[in-house]
Every structure is written in C-alpha cells, then in structure tokens.
RNA sequence: GCGAAAGUGGCGGAAUUGGCAGACGCGCUGGACUUAGAAUCCAGUCCCGAUUUUCGGGAUAGGGGUUCAAAUCCCCUCUUUCGCACCA
C-alpha cells in the first residue's frame, strides 16, 4: 500500500494557505529572515532545476520559520527578454499573452509543490506596475550622471539582432544562440558601473559568499595598479599617455604601440592616401573580427607610423608602431613597449628588428641579449636606468613613479578591466527607456508624472531585421515634454538584467505605486539573508544587483551596503552526466513525478542525492528510494499510532499541569521515570537506551547539518538511519511502560525533523498524533545532552597504526586503566610478542595507539 | 598559459577537529511471502589470501614525504570541471 500523498498534500497546502503560515509581516516584532531564490524566467512550465533551487530555499525558510523568525520567501517572474519574444513569434502569438500563460502554469505548479511562498508579494517584471520603477531608477541614474549614451563598438549577434553585454559573450559566441558575435558601432545607453568598481571589489560587508564567486567578480573587475607615463610626440605638442604596471622597466622602452582605433592614429590617417601601406594596414585590422584579433594565438602584426615619441625619462626617441595587439579599451589605449621584459613586445621587436634594451638583471646570472629567446618578465635588479641602477624592481617602481610625478612625466594610476554596462537592446520585449529626442531640445527625459512609458502592445512581430518598436509610429512619434514640439521616443529597451537588479528590493513593498518601495520596509527586510541560485550568475546578475544596491543606497532608497548577505550557489540537475535541457532531450518533467509520487518524494530525492552546491544526477531509481523511505515512515505511524501517541499525550498533560517548566526538566523527569521507575516499569533495556540515544543524536545531527553545514543530504541520511533503528526494535508488545514512552518519543520526533524536507507528510503525521498546532509552531526540537552521554565507549586499539583490537570500557575509565585493558586483548598480545613498547597514546573516547618495535 | 576547485565501491555520496575508509541511499545476489508480478520483510554486497562468524594483507587518481596515526597536512605528476586569458 502506498501512502495517500495526493490527498495529504492537497489538504496540507489548503491549511497552510488558510492559516497564512507563509505570509511575511512587514515590521513584525519577531526577527526577520529573508530567503530568496533567483526568480524564474517564465518558460512554459517548471523544470527540475527550479525544483532543486526552490526545494533548497524551502528547507531554509521552514527551518527559520520553526525557529520563530518572521520569514519572507517571495516569488516572481523575470518575464521580459528575448526568449519570450522569440517564443511568441514562433507560436504566432504575443509575448504579453504567452508570458502570462506561462506564469499562470508555473504559479499553479509552485502551489502544487507546496513551497512556503508568500503569494501576496508576486511580481512580474513585464508589467507596467513593475517596470515603471525601472524607468524611474533609470532617470535617477541619468540625473546622477550614471546613465549616458555614447557611440561604441558593441557585440552584435546577427541571429538575435541585438547587442550583447561582454558578459553575454561566451567564447566569442552569443550566450543564448551560440552564433558568432561580431563588432558593430552603435550609439548605446550605458550605466556607469565603473564608478563603483572599487566598492564592488570590497566584499567586507557580505556575511558569507563563496570564495569562487568573489574571485570571479574580482577577476572581472580586473584592477591593476601602476603608473601613467606621458610621452611627448617628436616635433609636436601632442602627448601620448601610456599605462604600465612595470614603471621599473621604463628605461628599456624602445618603441610605442598603438591600436589602429587610437584617436591620434585616426588623425594621422587623414594625411595618408587611402592606398598607403599604413591606411591599408589599419583598415584591415579594424575590419577583422575583434574576438579573433584579440585571441592569444593570433600573430602580432604592425606597421611603423613614421613618427617618434620621446621617452620622458631619458629623452630618447622611440618609434611609434600601429599594431593589432593593443586594445583601445584597456588602460589609456597606448602601450610603452619594453621588449626585453615583456613577451608580446619581445616577439614584436624580434619580428620587426626593433632595438631591445635590457634594464632588469636577474639576481643569479646576467642576461645576455644575444642569448635571449624570450623576454625576462620577472622582477630583478635595475641596470641601464640612470640614477636607479642597482635598485630592486619593487622598490624602484615607487621611486620612479615618485620621481616622474615630481617632474611631471607621469603619475600613479589605477586601471580596471571592467567596462561600463551597455543596457540598450534593439528589441521589443523589454522595459522602454524613458527618453524622448527633440530636434530643438535634444535628449529629454520623460517627466516622472508621465511614467510609465507603456510598451505598446500593438506591434508587428516577426523576422524583422530591426527593432519592432520602430514600426509603431503612433508610439514613436510624440511631443517634446519641454517645448511641445514634435519629437521621437527612444526605441531601445533595457537589458533584462536591469529588471533583475532590484527585484529583491521590490518584494519588500510590491504594491507601492508612489515609489519603488518604502524605505522603512526595505530597511526592515534588507539585505536578503540567504540568496540561492546558479553559479552561472556569479558575474552578471550578482554584480549588477550589487551595483544597483549601492546606487540605491547613494540616492537614499536603502541603508544597507549589500543586497545579499549570504549566497549559496546550487548545482545543476543532470541526467546521464549532462545538464538537463530540451535541446539535449534529457529532461524529466517534474509534474509527472509529482503526479506519480508526490511533491515530498521529489523534494527528498533532490535534497538527498547530493549536497546543495553540487550537481544532482537524476535517477529514476533514486526517486523510488525516496518514495520507499516516506512509505516506511508512514507505515510506522499507521501501524503503531496508539503507541506513538503516548508521547504526545504525556507532553500535553505535562503542559497542562505546568509541572515541568522547560523541556530539560521534562526530559529529566522522563529519565527518572525510566531509570527508577514505577511498579512494573523498573528497568529499561539497553536496546531502548540505544534508541533513546539515536533519537537525541539524530535531532542534534539534523539541526547541525541544516544550520551550520547546509548539508541536507546527510541530515536526511540521519533520519533514515534513525528510522532503521526504530524498525530494529521488534516485540513492541513486550515493552514496559517506561520503554513505551521512550519508543513513542523516538517516533514522534520524526515529523518535526522531516518537516524541512517532506513538509506535507510530516504535517499530516504530526496531526495524526493528536497535535492541534502545526509542526512549525511546536518549535525546533531540542536534544538532551544527558541522553547523548554513553555509559560505555568503544576504543580502537592500534599497534603502529594498524587496528589490532577493540574494547568497550566505561566512559570514566582512567587513562592508565585503558592502557592496561588494551594490552590485555588477545590479538594485541599476539602482535606485541617480541616487541618493545615505546609509547602508548590514548585519544579520549576514541583510540589507543601503541608504538612498539 | 594563469588562477581556483575537485578526483573515494557498479552508481549518488559519507567520513564535521589528522584517529575504525565506504554512513545513508540506489543497484546487485540469495531467501521469505505470493498462482504470478508489484509491494514488503530478512540476509549479504571494496579487493586478495587463508585455518572463511575469525584472522592477515591491500585499497580514497598516481608517486613521494611528515606523523604513533593521512581520504584529510606538505611536495611532484596526471585527469576533470570552472573562471580568466595579447589587460600593458
């Protein structure tokens, strides 16, 4: 017989809903706990990844709820974006319709799984009551100079007809459709995330984030400290500034390298005939795919510009070369080349016969130019460097920079790899950028009173090569809010990462129609105490959200410095070793599993299969195993209900009598009852004592695994083990009264421990025992240290590291006696024959290690 | 190339502080119940050896080291995954 999961799960969900168990209370007296899983993209229906993600969050939410926190676990939908637009096109529908349909299906599924979500805080980013505040935030960014428009080369995906952020380019390909990305120059909106580069590097205000994620963000920001050095052009007042992290090598600079995009090069080209070698070279390089051009194995090429710069430190003339290996985007867009001490410069100098000067010597043996086959890039002792000769690299960098600063040759500088965040998308399904272009007034923001700029619904979608919004003339053509004259709307929409950069804050006040959220509510709830999501968001989403949070702090919307205090990056769900995906055809529909085995089974399987941060490999048999386990629990209660009720009845009576004021006293009383006993209940068997130990050990283990270790698989394993221990007690009819109490308690604790992983069945069993309150209202179960003390402990006896025997001794046996006892074991004696005992090490309660020769 | 993490039975994984390697689950093998299957229950399940309820040896990617004691700490090598990658 299978346990009636369908009936139970429905019933329990209704009760939770009726009693508003998961409704978060703004500003409650209780301490708050905000648990959040990254919100889903409405893709039609839930997939296994969602189940895994939200099951993890639900364990934490229910645990905190049981601990007495005011818990908020909200849910929403990241519903703008390309896939929705493409999906609608494919189905000859409209994204407004298809996304709302998807959301409806998913919400229903979420409810059928019984996650502890506060459904009164739902958000959907594609609805005007949400995106209006995205537009509002954009305007505040603009006012602060953090949103601006500029021409720039952008990553362009021909297939998606849109611009991609650097973070969305993977290996030179579009992160969604895997089409090769090419460079295109467009005028784009940017957010000045670089203003926050330094603060984004500082993780001191988060409580617990994986090192891996912090490192990835730090790499992405890519801070380097060095020196800006100003070179004068020969016969000109122009100055070229270069950035270097190795000012100690400045005396070895023998040429300068510029990219063809450099503004000075552009100037020079004006005086060049189109068919000159230089012009040809520049246009060739600029037309090359930037991804290919910047690949490491691309050969370094260049051409002499016929111009010279003056090295400020020694007045020497250096050739200026135009090359393909320097990036306009990094540093100052110009490089001082020191071929002796930089591998790229070395290769280039060898190829084009440019002089090489050694200025750093190794401490061990002198470098000889003719013998060098590669650059010496390590630090060393300065030579050929005028007054700095003989200095050590590290010290000289500071000295040289100081000296250059005094003489106006350069100064200390910091450079970041991080670029500003391009947020323009030439796509329909996104938040309209609240900007109007007027011939007279230029770029004008839509006034707050006219927000939201509603995304028009009446558009022609299809395989157009341009933004569908351009065709909605009645929307594009508008009047200028300043002069009232004819004007046009911005047709770019915002990157969906903008929408997801502040949704966690909107959850604190979803119905607010005067501001994004009220400050007091945000300050009550934020930061999110536990954020959960995939590692794939380590850089983009998690960094953008941090940027937004700091911005919102700076304009006074929130008081905290970081949005997410703790971060858990959960693994993927795989099948046959690969990530479950429709394209690979290795998906399993969660709904099918829920219909067949119930939500509790699916959750237990997911949580038991591996720890949260690791991938979960799907296994049909594993699901059956989880189901079998829940059935075993159910059967235990069904078959022994009256016996198991004893503990509940006793506990109730105790409460009524107020005889015991706390659970420790209660446990003590029970202990007295059990050991001293009444008539006919004098003794408890060792077997039952072991069971009582198991009960308290399991409580301790489960609490520790959830709260301190976040390792749910071993918590579930512990409950399974405890269940096995209970089933190990046969002949229940022969139990004395005292033993019955202990047995009953050992069973009755199961619903309170299993609740986090299989809440429906746990709640049902709990109520079957006669409890009128819900499981979480009973609070976290407590273990009694007294019952974790064992009378006897097992010592392992080792000789030279090999196990030669085991012994059971009373806990308080003195060390000397333990040694004696160990030496009396037959097998130990045998192995010690003819050997001399050098030392005996006793590790209390664990082992005896004998050193003998 | 640089950086990080990881590598444990047939499989997922456990071993929390250096202290009995393989918890728990899956699978498999045998048995009970059953007309049969499903379900359930019981027993077994790292490898080798023998005197086979016991004992000995080996085993945590491979090699070396520290230690009474190493999956755990150190060094080298290999493999996998992830991140970064002409960053001046």
CSV table of N, CA, C and O in Angstrom, one decimal, chain A residues 660-746:
chain,number,residue,atom,x,y,z
A,660,UNK,N,6.3,20.7,34.6
A,660,UNK,CA,7.7,21.0,34.1
A,660,UNK,C,7.7,22.3,33.4
A,660,UNK,O,6.8,22.6,32.5
A,661,UNK,N,8.6,23.2,33.7
A,661,UNK,CA,8.6,24.5,33.1
A,661,UNK,C,9.4,24.5,31.8
A,661,UNK,O,9.3,25.4,31.0
A,662,UNK,N,10.3,23.6,31.6
A,662,UNK,CA,11.0,23.5,30.4
A,662,UNK,C,11.3,22.1,30.0
A,662,UNK,O,11.2,21.2,30.8
A,663,UNK,N,11.7,22.0,28.8
A,663,UNK,CA,11.8,20.6,28.2
A,663,UNK,C,13.0,19.8,28.9
A,663,UNK,O,12.9,18.6,28.9
A,664,UNK,N,14.0,20.6,29.4
A,664,UNK,CA,15.0,19.9,30.1
A,664,UNK,C,14.6,19.2,31.3
A,664,UNK,O,14.9,18.0,31.6
A,665,UNK,N,13.8,19.9,32.1
A,665,UNK,CA,13.2,19.3,33.3
A,665,UNK,C,12.3,18.1,32.9
A,665,UNK,O,12.3,17.1,33.6
A,666,UNK,N,11.6,18.3,31.8
A,666,UNK,CA,10.7,17.3,31.4
A,666,UNK,C,11.5,16.0,31.0
A,666,UNK,O,11.1,14.9,31.4
A,667,UNK,N,12.6,16.3,30.4
A,667,UNK,CA,13.4,15.1,30.0
A,667,UNK,C,14.0,14.5,31.2
A,667,UNK,O,14.1,13.2,31.3
A,668,UNK,N,14.3,15.3,32.1
A,668,UNK,CA,14.9,14.8,33.4
A,668,UNK,C,13.9,13.9,34.1
A,668,UNK,O,14.2,12.8,34.6
A,669,UNK,N,12.7,14.4,34.1
A,669,UNK,CA,11.6,13.6,34.8
A,669,UNK,C,11.4,12.3,34.1
A,669,UNK,O,11.3,11.2,34.7
A,670,UNK,N,11.5,12.4,32.8
A,670,UNK,CA,11.3,11.1,32.0
A,670,UNK,C,12.4,10.2,32.3
A,670,UNK,O,12.2,9.0,32.4
A,671,UNK,N,13.6,10.7,32.4
A,671,UNK,CA,14.7,9.9,32.7
A,671,UNK,C,14.6,9.2,34.1
A,671,UNK,O,14.8,8.0,34.2
A,672,UNK,N,14.1,10.0,35.1
A,672,UNK,CA,13.9,9.5,36.4
A,672,UNK,C,12.9,8.3,36.3
A,672,UNK,O,13.1,7.3,36.9
A,673,UNK,N,11.8,8.6,35.6
A,673,UNK,CA,10.7,7.7,35.5
A,673,UNK,C,11.3,6.4,34.8
A,673,UNK,O,11.0,5.3,35.3
A,674,UNK,N,12.1,6.6,33.9
A,674,UNK,CA,12.6,5.4,33.1
A,674,UNK,C,13.6,4.6,34.0
A,674,UNK,O,13.6,3.4,34.0
A,675,UNK,N,14.5,5.3,34.7
A,675,UNK,CA,15.6,4.6,35.4
A,675,UNK,C,15.1,4.1,36.7
A,675,UNK,O,15.3,2.9,37.1
A,676,UNK,N,14.4,4.9,37.5
A,676,UNK,CA,13.9,4.5,38.8
A,676,UNK,C,12.6,3.7,38.6
A,676,UNK,O,12.5,2.6,39.1
A,677,UNK,N,11.7,4.4,37.9
A,677,UNK,CA,10.5,3.7,37.5
A,677,UNK,C,9.5,3.5,38.6
A,677,UNK,O,9.7,3.8,39.8
A,678,UNK,N,8.3,3.2,38.1
A,678,UNK,CA,7.2,2.9,39.0
A,678,UNK,C,7.1,1.4,39.0
A,678,UNK,O,7.9,0.6,38.5
A,679,UNK,N,6.0,0.9,39.7
A,679,UNK,CA,5.7,-0.5,39.8
A,679,UNK,C,5.7,-1.1,38.4
A,679,UNK,O,5.1,-0.6,37.5
A,680,UNK,N,6.4,-2.2,38.2
A,680,UNK,CA,6.4,-2.9,36.9
A,680,UNK,C,7.1,-2.3,35.8
A,680,UNK,O,7.1,-2.8,34.7
A,681,UNK,N,7.7,-1.1,36.0
A,681,UNK,CA,8.4,-0.4,34.9
A,681,UNK,C,9.8,-0.1,35.3
A,681,UNK,O,10.4,0.9,34.9
A,682,UNK,N,10.3,-1.0,36.1
A,682,UNK,CA,11.6,-0.6,36.7
A,682,UNK,C,12.8,-0.4,35.8
A,682,UNK,O,13.5,0.5,35.9
A,683,UNK,N,12.9,-1.3,34.8
A,683,UNK,CA,14.1,-1.3,34.0
A,683,UNK,C,13.9,-0.9,32.6
A,683,UNK,O,12.8,-1.1,32.0
A,684,UNK,N,14.8,-0.2,32.0
A,684,UNK,CA,14.8,-0.1,30.5
A,684,UNK,C,16.0,-0.9,29.9
A,684,UNK,O,17.1,-0.8,30.4
A,685,UNK,N,15.7,-1.5,28.8
A,685,UNK,CA,16.7,-2.4,28.2
A,685,UNK,C,17.8,-1.5,27.5
A,685,UNK,O,17.5,-0.4,27.2
A,686,UNK,N,18.9,-2.1,27.3
A,686,UNK,CA,20.0,-1.4,26.6
A,686,UNK,C,19.5,-1.0,25.2
A,686,UNK,O,19.9,0.0,24.7
A,687,UNK,N,18.7,-1.9,24.6
A,687,UNK,CA,18.2,-1.7,23.3
A,687,UNK,C,17.5,-0.4,23.2
A,687,UNK,O,17.7,0.4,22.3
A,688,UNK,N,16.6,-0.2,24.2
A,688,UNK,CA,15.8,1.1,24.2
A,688,UNK,C,16.7,2.3,24.6
A,688,UNK,O,16.5,3.4,24.1
A,689,UNK,N,17.6,2.0,25.5
A,689,UNK,CA,18.6,3.1,25.8
A,689,UNK,C,19.3,3.6,24.5
A,689,UNK,O,19.5,4.8,24.3
A,690,UNK,N,19.7,2.6,23.7
A,690,UNK,CA,20.3,2.9,22.4
A,690,UNK,C,19.4,3.7,21.5
A,690,UNK,O,19.8,4.6,20.8
A,691,UNK,N,18.1,3.3,21.5
A,691,UNK,CA,17.2,4.0,20.7
A,691,UNK,C,17.0,5.5,21.2
A,691,UNK,O,16.9,6.4,20.3
A,692,UNK,N,17.0,5.6,22.5
A,692,UNK,CA,16.9,7.0,23.0
A,692,UNK,C,18.1,7.8,22.6
A,692,UNK,O,18.0,9.0,22.2
A,693,UNK,N,19.3,7.2,22.7
A,693,UNK,CA,20.5,7.8,22.2
A,693,UNK,C,20.3,8.2,20.7
A,693,UNK,O,20.6,9.4,20.3
A,694,UNK,N,19.8,7.3,19.9
A,694,UNK,CA,19.6,7.6,18.5
A,694,UNK,C,18.7,8.8,18.3
A,694,UNK,O,19.0,9.6,17.4
A,695,UNK,N,17.6,8.9,19.1
A,695,UNK,CA,16.7,10.0,18.9
A,695,UNK,C,17.4,11.3,19.1
A,695,UNK,O,17.3,12.2,18.3
A,696,UNK,N,18.1,11.4,20.2
A,696,UNK,CA,18.7,12.7,20.6
A,696,UNK,C,19.9,13.0,19.6
A,696,UNK,O,20.2,14.1,19.3
A,697,UNK,N,20.6,11.9,19.3
A,697,UNK,CA,21.7,12.1,18.3
A,697,UNK,C,21.2,12.6,17.0
A,697,UNK,O,21.8,13.5,16.4
A,698,UNK,N,20.1,12.1,16.5
A,698,UNK,CA,19.5,12.5,15.2
A,698,UNK,C,19.1,13.9,15.3
A,698,UNK,O,19.3,14.7,14.3
A,699,UNK,N,18.4,14.3,16.4
A,699,UNK,CA,18.0,15.7,16.5
A,699,UNK,C,19.2,16.6,16.3
A,699,UNK,O,19.2,17.6,15.5
A,700,UNK,N,20.3,16.3,17.1
A,700,UNK,CA,21.5,17.1,17.1
A,700,UNK,C,22.1,17.2,15.7
A,700,UNK,O,22.4,18.3,15.2
A,701,UNK,N,22.1,16.0,15.1
A,701,UNK,CA,22.8,15.9,13.7
A,701,UNK,C,22.0,16.7,12.7
A,701,UNK,O,22.6,17.5,11.9
A,702,UNK,N,20.7,16.6,12.7
A,702,UNK,CA,19.8,17.3,11.7
A,702,UNK,C,19.9,18.8,11.8
A,702,UNK,O,20.1,19.5,10.9
A,703,UNK,N,19.8,19.2,13.1
A,703,UNK,CA,19.9,20.7,13.3
A,703,UNK,C,21.3,21.2,12.9
A,703,UNK,O,21.4,22.3,12.2
A,704,UNK,N,22.3,20.5,13.2
A,704,UNK,CA,23.6,20.9,12.9
A,704,UNK,C,23.9,20.9,11.4
A,704,UNK,O,24.4,21.8,10.8
A,705,UNK,N,23.4,19.9,10.7
A,705,UNK,CA,23.5,19.8,9.3
A,705,UNK,C,22.8,20.9,8.5
A,705,UNK,O,23.3,21.4,7.5
A,706,UNK,N,21.6,21.3,9.0
A,706,UNK,CA,20.9,22.3,8.3
A,706,UNK,C,21.5,23.7,8.6
A,706,UNK,O,21.8,24.5,7.7
A,707,UNK,N,21.7,24.0,9.9
A,707,UNK,CA,22.0,25.3,10.3
A,707,UNK,C,23.5,25.7,10.0
A,707,UNK,O,23.8,26.7,9.5
A,708,UNK,N,24.4,24.8,10.4
A,708,UNK,CA,25.8,25.1,10.4
A,708,UNK,C,26.5,24.6,9.2
A,708,UNK,O,27.5,25.1,8.8
A,709,UNK,N,26.0,23.6,8.6
A,709,UNK,CA,26.7,23.0,7.5
A,709,UNK,C,26.0,23.1,6.1
A,709,UNK,O,26.7,22.8,5.1
A,710,UNK,N,24.7,23.4,6.1
A,710,UNK,CA,24.0,23.4,4.9
A,710,UNK,C,24.2,22.2,4.1
A,710,UNK,O,24.4,22.2,2.9
A,711,UNK,N,24.1,21.1,4.8
A,711,UNK,CA,24.3,19.8,4.1
A,711,UNK,C,23.1,18.9,4.3
A,711,UNK,O,23.0,18.2,5.3
A,712,UNK,N,22.1,19.0,3.4
A,712,UNK,CA,20.8,18.4,3.7
A,712,UNK,C,20.9,16.9,3.4
A,712,UNK,O,20.1,16.2,4.0
A,713,UNK,N,21.8,16.5,2.6
A,713,UNK,CA,21.8,15.0,2.3
A,713,UNK,C,22.1,14.2,3.5
A,713,UNK,O,21.5,13.1,3.7
A,714,UNK,N,23.0,14.7,4.3
A,714,UNK,CA,23.4,13.9,5.5
A,714,UNK,C,22.3,14.0,6.6
A,714,UNK,O,22.2,13.1,7.4
A,715,UNK,N,21.6,15.1,6.6
A,715,UNK,CA,20.5,15.3,7.5
A,715,UNK,C,19.5,14.2,7.2
A,715,UNK,O,18.9,13.6,8.2
A,716,UNK,N,19.1,14.1,6.0
A,716,UNK,CA,18.1,13.1,5.6
A,716,UNK,C,18.6,11.7,5.9
A,716,UNK,O,17.9,10.8,6.4
A,717,UNK,N,19.9,11.5,5.6
A,717,UNK,CA,20.5,10.2,5.9
A,717,UNK,C,20.4,9.8,7.4
A,717,UNK,O,20.1,8.7,7.7
A,718,UNK,N,20.6,10.8,8.2
A,718,UNK,CA,20.5,10.6,9.7
A,718,UNK,C,19.1,10.2,10.1
A,718,UNK,O,18.9,9.3,10.9
A,719,UNK,N,18.1,10.8,9.4
A,719,UNK,CA,16.7,10.5,9.7
A,719,UNK,C,16.4,9.0,9.3
A,719,UNK,O,15.8,8.2,10.0
A,720,UNK,N,16.9,8.7,8.1
A,720,UNK,CA,16.8,7.3,7.6
A,720,UNK,C,17.4,6.3,8.6
A,720,UNK,O,16.8,5.3,8.9
A,721,UNK,N,18.6,6.7,9.1
A,721,UNK,CA,19.3,5.8,10.0
A,721,UNK,C,18.4,5.6,11.3
A,721,UNK,O,18.3,4.5,11.8
A,722,UNK,N,17.9,6.7,11.7
A,722,UNK,CA,17.1,6.6,13.0
A,722,UNK,C,15.9,5.8,12.7
A,722,UNK,O,15.5,5.0,13.6
A,723,UNK,N,15.3,5.9,11.6
A,723,UNK,CA,14.1,5.1,11.2
A,723,UNK,C,14.5,3.6,11.3
A,723,UNK,O,13.8,2.8,11.8
A,724,UNK,N,15.7,3.3,10.7
A,724,UNK,CA,16.2,1.9,10.7
A,724,UNK,C,16.3,1.5,12.2
A,724,UNK,O,16.0,0.3,12.5
A,725,UNK,N,16.8,2.3,13.0
A,725,UNK,CA,17.0,2.0,14.4
A,725,UNK,C,15.6,1.7,15.1
A,725,UNK,O,15.5,0.7,15.9
A,726,UNK,N,14.6,2.4,14.7
A,726,UNK,CA,13.3,2.2,15.3
A,726,UNK,C,12.8,0.9,14.8
A,726,UNK,O,12.2,0.1,15.6
A,727,UNK,N,12.9,0.6,13.5
A,727,UNK,CA,12.5,-0.7,13.0
A,727,UNK,C,13.2,-1.8,13.6
A,727,UNK,O,12.8,-3.0,13.5
A,728,UNK,N,14.4,-1.5,14.1
A,728,UNK,CA,15.2,-2.6,14.7
A,728,UNK,C,14.6,-3.1,16.0
A,728,UNK,O,15.0,-4.2,16.5
A,729,UNK,N,13.7,-2.3,16.6
A,729,UNK,CA,13.1,-2.8,17.8
A,729,UNK,C,11.9,-3.7,17.5
A,729,UNK,O,10.9,-3.2,16.9
A,730,UNK,N,12.0,-4.9,17.8
A,730,UNK,CA,10.9,-5.8,17.5
A,730,UNK,C,10.2,-6.1,18.8
A,730,UNK,O,10.5,-5.5,19.8
A,731,UNK,N,9.2,-6.9,18.8
A,731,UNK,CA,8.5,-7.3,20.0
A,731,UNK,C,8.0,-6.1,20.8
A,731,UNK,O,8.3,-5.9,22.0
A,732,UNK,N,7.3,-5.2,20.1
A,732,UNK,CA,6.9,-4.0,20.8
A,732,UNK,C,5.9,-4.3,21.9
A,732,UNK,O,5.8,-3.5,22.9
A,733,UNK,N,5.3,-5.4,21.8
A,733,UNK,CA,4.3,-5.8,22.9
A,733,UNK,C,4.9,-6.1,24.2
A,733,UNK,O,4.3,-5.9,25.3
A,734,UNK,N,6.2,-6.4,24.2
A,734,UNK,CA,6.9,-6.7,25.5
A,734,UNK,C,7.5,-5.5,26.2
A,734,UNK,O,8.1,-5.6,27.2
A,735,UNK,N,7.3,-4.3,25.6
A,735,UNK,CA,7.9,-3.1,26.2
A,735,UNK,C,7.3,-2.8,27.5
A,735,UNK,O,6.0,-2.9,27.7
A,736,UNK,N,8.1,-2.3,28.5
A,736,UNK,CA,7.5,-1.8,29.7
A,736,UNK,C,6.9,-0.5,29.5
A,736,UNK,O,7.2,0.2,28.4
A,737,UNK,N,6.2,0.1,30.4
A,737,UNK,CA,5.6,1.4,30.2
A,737,UNK,C,6.6,2.5,30.0
A,737,UNK,O,6.5,3.3,29.1
A,738,UNK,N,7.7,2.4,30.7
A,738,UNK,CA,8.8,3.4,30.5
A,738,UNK,C,9.4,3.3,29.2
A,738,UNK,O,9.7,4.3,28.5
A,739,UNK,N,9.5,2.0,28.7
A,739,UNK,CA,10.1,1.8,27.4
A,739,UNK,C,9.2,2.3,26.3
A,739,UNK,O,9.6,2.8,25.3
A,740,UNK,N,7.9,2.1,26.6
A,740,UNK,CA,6.9,2.6,25.6
A,740,UNK,C,7.0,4.1,25.4
A,740,UNK,O,6.9,4.6,24.2
A,741,UNK,N,7.2,4.8,26.5
A,741,UNK,CA,7.4,6.3,26.4
A,741,UNK,C,8.6,6.7,25.5
A,741,UNK,O,8.5,7.5,24.6
A,742,UNK,N,9.7,6.0,25.8
A,742,UNK,CA,10.9,6.3,25.0
A,742,UNK,C,10.7,5.9,23.5
A,742,UNK,O,11.1,6.7,22.6
A,743,UNK,N,10.1,4.8,23.3
A,743,UNK,CA,9.9,4.4,21.9
A,743,UNK,C,9.0,5.4,21.2
A,743,UNK,O,9.3,5.8,20.1
A,744,UNK,N,7.9,5.8,21.9
A,744,UNK,CA,7.0,6.7,21.4
A,744,UNK,C,7.7,8.0,21.0
A,744,UNK,O,7.4,8.6,20.0
A,745,UNK,N,8.5,8.5,21.9
A,745,UNK,CA,9.2,9.8,21.6
A,745,UNK,C,10.1,9.7,20.5
A,745,UNK,O,10.3,10.6,19.7
A,746,UNK,N,10.8,8.5,20.3
A,746,UNK,CA,11.7,8.4,19.2
A,746,UNK,C,11.0,8.4,17.9
A,746,UNK,O,11.6,8.9,16.9
